[in-house]
Coordinates of C-alpha atoms and ligand atoms in Angstrom, one line a residue:
X458 CA 29.7 37.1 82.4
X459 CA 29.0 40.5 80.5
X460 CA 25.3 41.0 79.3
X461 CA 25.1 40.6 75.6
X462 CA 23.7 43.4 74.0
X463 CA 19.9 43.3 72.2
X464 CA 19.6 44.4 68.9
X465 CA 16.1 45.0 67.3
X466 CA 16.1 45.2 63.6
X467 CA 12.8 45.8 61.8
X468 CA 11.8 44.1 58.7
X469 CA 14.5 41.4 59.2
X470 CA 12.8 38.3 57.7
X471 CA 14.3 38.9 54.2
X472 CA 17.4 41.0 52.5
X473 CA 19.1 43.5 54.2
X474 CA 17.5 43.1 57.3
X475 CA 18.2 39.6 57.5
X476 CA 21.9 40.1 56.6
X477 CA 22.1 42.7 59.3
X478 CA 20.3 40.6 62.1
X479 CA 22.6 37.9 61.3
X480 CA 25.8 40.3 61.3
X481 CA 24.7 41.4 64.6
X482 CA 24.5 37.8 66.3
X483 CA 27.8 37.2 64.7
X484 CA 29.1 39.9 67.2
X485 CA 27.5 38.3 70.0
X486 CA 23.9 40.6 70.1
X487 CA 20.9 39.0 71.2
X488 CA 18.4 39.6 68.3
X489 CA 15.0 40.6 68.0
X490 CA 13.8 39.5 64.3
X491 CA 11.0 41.4 63.0
X492 CA 8.1 41.5 60.1
X493 CA 4.5 41.7 60.0
X494 CA 3.5 38.3 59.3
X495 CA 3.5 35.2 62.0
X496 CA 4.5 32.5 60.4
X497 CA 6.6 29.0 60.9
X498 CA 9.2 30.4 58.9
X499 CA 9.6 33.6 60.4
X500 CA 10.2 32.0 63.9
X501 CA 12.6 29.6 62.1
X502 CA 14.7 32.5 60.9
X503 CA 15.1 33.7 64.7
X504 CA 15.8 29.7 65.5
X505 CA 18.8 29.4 62.8
X506 CA 20.1 32.9 63.9
X507 CA 20.3 31.8 67.4
X508 CA 21.3 28.4 66.6
X509 CA 24.5 29.8 64.3
X510 CA 25.5 32.3 66.6
X511 CA 25.1 31.2 70.4
X512 CA 22.9 34.0 71.0
X513 CA 19.1 34.6 71.9
X514 CA 16.9 35.3 68.8
X515 CA 13.1 35.7 69.2
X516 CA 11.1 36.6 66.4
X517 CA 8.1 39.4 67.1
X518 CA 5.8 40.1 64.9
X519 CA 4.7 43.8 64.5
X520 CA 3.4 45.8 61.5
X521 CA 5.4 48.5 61.0
X522 CA 2.5 50.6 59.0
X523 CA 1.0 50.6 62.5
X524 CA 2.4 53.5 65.1
X525 CA 1.4 51.4 68.2
X526 CA 2.7 48.2 67.1
X527 CA 6.1 49.7 66.2
X528 CA 6.1 51.1 69.7
X529 CA 5.2 47.8 71.4
X530 CA 7.8 46.3 69.6
X531 CA 10.6 47.8 71.5
X532 CA 8.7 47.6 74.6
X533 CA 8.2 43.7 74.4
X534 CA 12.0 43.8 73.3
X535 CA 13.0 45.5 76.4
X536 CA 10.9 43.2 78.5
X537 CA 12.2 40.1 76.8
X538 CA 15.9 41.1 77.2
X539 CA 16.0 43.9 79.6
X540 CA 17.9 46.5 77.5
X541 CA 17.5 47.8 74.3
X542 CA 21.2 48.5 72.7
X543 CA 21.0 48.6 69.3
X544 CA 18.1 49.7 66.9
X545 CA 17.7 49.0 63.1
X546 CA 15.0 50.4 61.3
X547 CA 15.0 48.5 58.3
X548 CA 11.7 47.5 57.3
X549 CA 10.5 49.4 53.8
X550 CA 8.5 48.7 50.7
X551 CA 8.4 50.1 47.4
X552 CA 5.9 51.1 44.6
X553 CA 6.6 52.7 41.2
X554 CA 4.3 54.9 39.6
X555 CA 3.9 58.3 38.0
X556 CA 3.3 60.8 40.7
X557 CA -0.1 61.7 39.0
X558 CA -1.5 58.2 39.2
X559 CA 0.6 57.1 42.4
X560 CA -2.4 55.3 44.5
X561 CA -3.0 57.3 47.7
X562 CA -2.9 54.3 49.7
X563 CA 0.8 53.2 48.5
X564 CA 1.8 56.6 49.2
X565 CA 0.5 56.1 53.1
X566 CA 1.8 52.9 53.4
X567 CA 5.3 54.1 52.1
X568 CA 5.2 56.9 54.7
X569 CA 4.1 54.8 57.4
X570 CA 6.5 52.3 57.0
X571 CA 9.7 53.7 55.5
X572 CA 9.4 56.8 57.5
X573 CA 7.3 57.0 60.7
X574 CA 7.8 53.5 61.7
X575 CA 11.5 55.0 62.6
X576 CA 10.0 57.9 64.5
X577 CA 8.0 55.6 66.6
X578 CA 10.4 52.9 67.4
X579 CA 13.2 55.6 68.0
X580 CA 10.8 57.3 70.5
X581 CA 10.2 54.0 72.3
X582 CA 13.8 53.2 72.6
X583 CA 15.1 56.3 73.7
X584 CA 14.5 55.9 77.2
X585 CA 15.7 52.7 77.4
X586 CA 19.1 53.8 75.8
X587 CA 19.3 57.0 77.9
X588 CA 18.8 54.9 81.3
X589 CA 21.8 52.7 80.1
X590 CA 23.8 55.7 79.0
X591 CA 24.6 54.1 75.6
X592 CA 22.8 53.2 72.3
X593 CA 23.1 52.7 68.5
X594 CA 20.3 53.8 65.8
X595 CA 21.3 52.8 62.5
X596 CA 18.6 54.0 59.7
X597 CA 18.4 52.4 56.5
X598 CA 17.4 54.8 54.1
X599 CA 18.7 54.7 50.6
X600 CA 20.4 56.7 47.8
X601 CA 16.8 57.7 47.1
X602 CA 17.2 59.6 50.5
X603 CA 19.8 62.0 48.7
X604 CA 18.9 62.1 45.1
X605 CA 15.3 61.3 43.2
X606 CA 14.5 59.1 40.7
X607 CA 11.2 59.1 38.6
X608 CA 8.2 57.1 39.8
X609 CA 9.1 56.7 43.1
X610 CA 7.6 60.0 44.7
X611 CA 6.7 58.5 48.2
X612 CA 9.8 56.3 48.4
X613 CA 12.1 59.4 47.7
X614 CA 10.1 61.5 50.0
X615 CA 10.2 59.2 52.9
X616 CA 13.7 58.5 52.6
X617 CA 14.6 62.3 52.2
X618 CA 12.9 62.2 55.7
X619 CA 14.4 59.3 57.0
X620 CA 17.7 61.5 56.6
X621 CA 16.1 64.6 58.5
X622 CA 14.9 62.2 61.3
X623 CA 18.7 60.8 61.7
X624 CA 19.9 64.3 62.2
X625 CA 17.8 65.7 64.4
X626 CA 17.5 62.5 66.7
X627 CA 21.5 62.8 66.6
X628 CA 21.4 66.0 68.0
X629 CA 18.9 65.5 70.6
X630 CA 20.7 62.6 71.8
X631 CA 24.7 63.4 71.3
X632 CA 25.3 63.9 74.7
X633 CA 23.9 60.5 76.2
X634 CA 26.0 58.3 74.6
X635 CA 23.5 57.4 71.8
X636 CA 24.3 57.7 68.3
X637 CA 22.0 57.8 65.3
X638 CA 23.2 57.5 61.8
X639 CA 21.9 56.1 58.5
X640 CA 23.1 54.0 55.6
X641 CA 22.1 55.1 52.0
X642 CA 22.6 51.9 49.6
X643 CA 22.5 52.1 45.9
X644 CA 20.7 49.0 44.3
X645 CA 21.1 45.9 46.5
X646 CA 20.0 42.6 45.1
X647 CA 17.2 41.6 47.3
X648 CA 13.8 40.4 47.1
X649 CA 12.6 44.2 47.6
X650 CA 14.4 45.2 44.2
X651 CA 13.2 41.8 42.3
X652 CA 9.6 42.8 43.1
X653 CA 10.5 46.4 41.3
X654 CA 11.5 44.9 38.2
X655 CA 7.9 44.3 36.4
X656 CA 6.6 47.7 37.3
X657 CA 9.7 49.3 36.1
X658 CA 9.6 47.1 33.0
X659 CA 6.0 48.3 32.8
X660 CA 7.0 52.2 33.6
X661 CA 9.8 52.0 30.8
X662 CA 8.3 49.7 28.6
X663 CA 11.6 47.5 28.3
X664 CA 12.1 43.9 28.9
X665 CA 13.9 42.5 32.3
X666 CA 17.5 42.5 31.0
X667 CA 17.2 46.3 29.6
X668 CA 16.1 47.3 32.8
X669 CA 18.3 45.9 35.0
X670 CA 21.2 47.4 32.9
X671 CA 19.9 50.6 31.7
X672 CA 17.4 51.7 34.6
X673 CA 18.7 50.0 37.7
X674 CA 22.5 50.0 37.3
X675 CA 22.8 52.8 34.9
X676 CA 23.2 55.4 37.7
X677 CA 25.6 53.0 39.9
X678 CA 29.1 53.9 38.4
X679 CA 30.3 50.4 39.4
X680 CA 27.7 48.6 37.3
X681 CA 27.6 46.1 40.1
X682 CA 24.8 45.5 42.2
X683 CA 25.5 46.0 46.1
X684 CA 25.5 43.2 48.6
X685 CA 23.9 42.6 51.6
X686 CA 26.9 41.6 53.4
X687 CA 28.4 44.9 52.3
X688 CA 25.5 46.6 54.1
X689 CA 25.5 44.7 57.2
X690 CA 29.1 45.1 57.7
X691 CA 28.7 49.0 57.8
X692 CA 25.8 48.5 60.4
X693 CA 27.9 46.4 62.4
X694 CA 30.6 49.1 62.2
X695 CA 28.3 51.9 63.1
X696 CA 27.2 50.0 66.1
X697 CA 30.6 49.4 67.2
X698 CA 32.5 51.6 69.8
X699 CA 34.8 52.6 67.0
X700 CA 31.9 54.6 65.7
X701 CA 31.2 56.6 69.2
X702 CA 32.0 60.1 67.2
X703 CA 29.9 59.3 63.9
X704 CA 27.1 60.9 64.7
X705 CA 24.1 62.3 62.7
X706 CA 25.4 61.6 59.2
X707 CA 24.9 58.8 56.7
X708 CA 27.1 56.4 55.1
X709 CA 26.6 56.0 51.0
X710 CA 27.0 52.2 49.9
X711 CA 26.0 53.0 46.2
X712 CA 29.2 52.2 44.0
X713 CA 29.6 55.9 43.3
X714 CA 26.0 56.9 42.4
X715 CA 25.8 59.9 44.6
X716 CA 29.6 61.2 43.6
X717 CA 28.0 62.3 40.2
Ligands
LIG1905 P1 13.2 43.2 51.4 O1 11.8 43.2 50.8 O2 13.9 41.7 51.0 O3 12.6 43.1 52.9 C1 12.1 44.2 53.5 C2 11.8 43.6 54.7 O4 10.7 44.2 55.5 C3 11.1 42.4 55.0 O5 11.3 41.4 55.9 C4 9.6 42.6 55.1 O6 8.9 41.5 55.7 C5 9.3 43.6 56.1 N1 8.3 44.5 56.1 C6 7.8 44.9 54.8 N2 6.8 45.6 55.5 C7 6.8 45.8 56.7 C8 5.9 46.2 57.7 N3 4.7 46.5 57.3 N4 6.2 45.6 59.1 C9 7.3 45.4 59.0 N5 8.2 44.7 58.6 C10 7.7 44.9 57.3 O7 13.8 44.4 51.2 P2 15.2 45.2 51.2 O8 15.9 45.2 49.9 O9 16.1 44.3 52.2 O10 15.0 46.6 51.9 C11 15.3 46.8 53.2 C12 15.6 48.3 53.5 O11 16.6 48.6 52.7 C13 14.3 49.0 53.1 O12 14.3 50.0 53.9 C14 15.0 49.6 51.6 O13 13.9 50.8 51.4 C15 16.3 49.7 51.8 N6 17.2 49.9 50.5 C16 17.0 48.8 49.9 C17 17.7 48.8 48.5 C18 17.7 47.9 48.0 O14 18.4 48.0 46.9 N7 17.3 46.6 48.0 C19 18.5 50.1 48.4 C20 18.0 51.2 49.6 C21 17.8 51.1 50.3

C-alpha cells in the first residue's frame, strides 16, 4: 500500500480553505483541518471529510496570528501522520478602512495572519519536505497581491508580500523537488466576502446590491463571482506531478481583472 500524502490547509473550516481540504481529500490525501477555534463543529468538519473520502482527517487548533502556533501546527501534523507533503497557506482576514483611520491592531493582525503565518509554516515544513525530496506549497494570495483597491492597505500589503515570499521560497527549494506557488483569486463568494459587504457599504455609502455590482464585481470583467471549486481545482493541479515545473509563480483566477 502506498503511503497517503499529508496535506495541511490553514484556515480550512470555511470558504476556500474548506473547499481545498475537501478537494485534496478527494485526491486521497490525509488532511489537517485548521482554524483558531476549537469547537465541536471544527472537529465535525474533519470527521465529515474523513468519512466522505475514506482518508484520515484531523482538526488541529492553531492561531495563525501566533508564530509559535503556526510552527507547532506543522510539527504536530508531522508527528500525527509521519510526513508533510502539501502545505496550503490559506488562513486570512480582511478589514476595510481609509489608511489614516486604519486601526493599528487590525494592521498587525492582517500582516500576522495573511503574511507572517505562511513564513512560519513554510519554515517549519521545509525540513520534512526536504527529507522526502518532495513537497508542494500553495499560498492563497489574491488579486490584491497584484493590484490595489482603496481602503485595504493591510490586506494589499500582506498579499503583495506573500507573492514575494512565494518567489523566494521557490528559488530556495527548486532543487529539492519542492515547489512553491500562489493562487490569486478575484472575488469569491465566501463568508470573508460576505463580511466585507457592510464595511464597503459604509465606506462607499451604498446599499448592498450596489456595492456587489459596482464595487466588488465592477473590476471582475466576467461579472461573476469565482467559485470555491474553481480555486480548489487549481490547488489540486499545483499539487500534482503534472505541475512539477510550475514554480515561483502565481495563477490568477479573477475573471480577467488583472488583464486590464
Ligand atoms: P473565510 O473567512 O471563509 O475563511 C477563512 C478561514 O481562515 C476560516 O476557516 C477562519 O476560521 C480561518 N482563520 C481566520 N483567522 C485565523 C487565525 N488567526 N488562525 C487560523 N485560522 C484563521 O475566507 P475565504 O474567503 O475562504 O478566504 C480564504 C483565503 O482566500 C484568505 O487568505 C483570503 O485572503 C483569500 N482570498 C479570498 C478571496 C475571496 O473573494 N473570498 C479572494 C482572494 C483571496
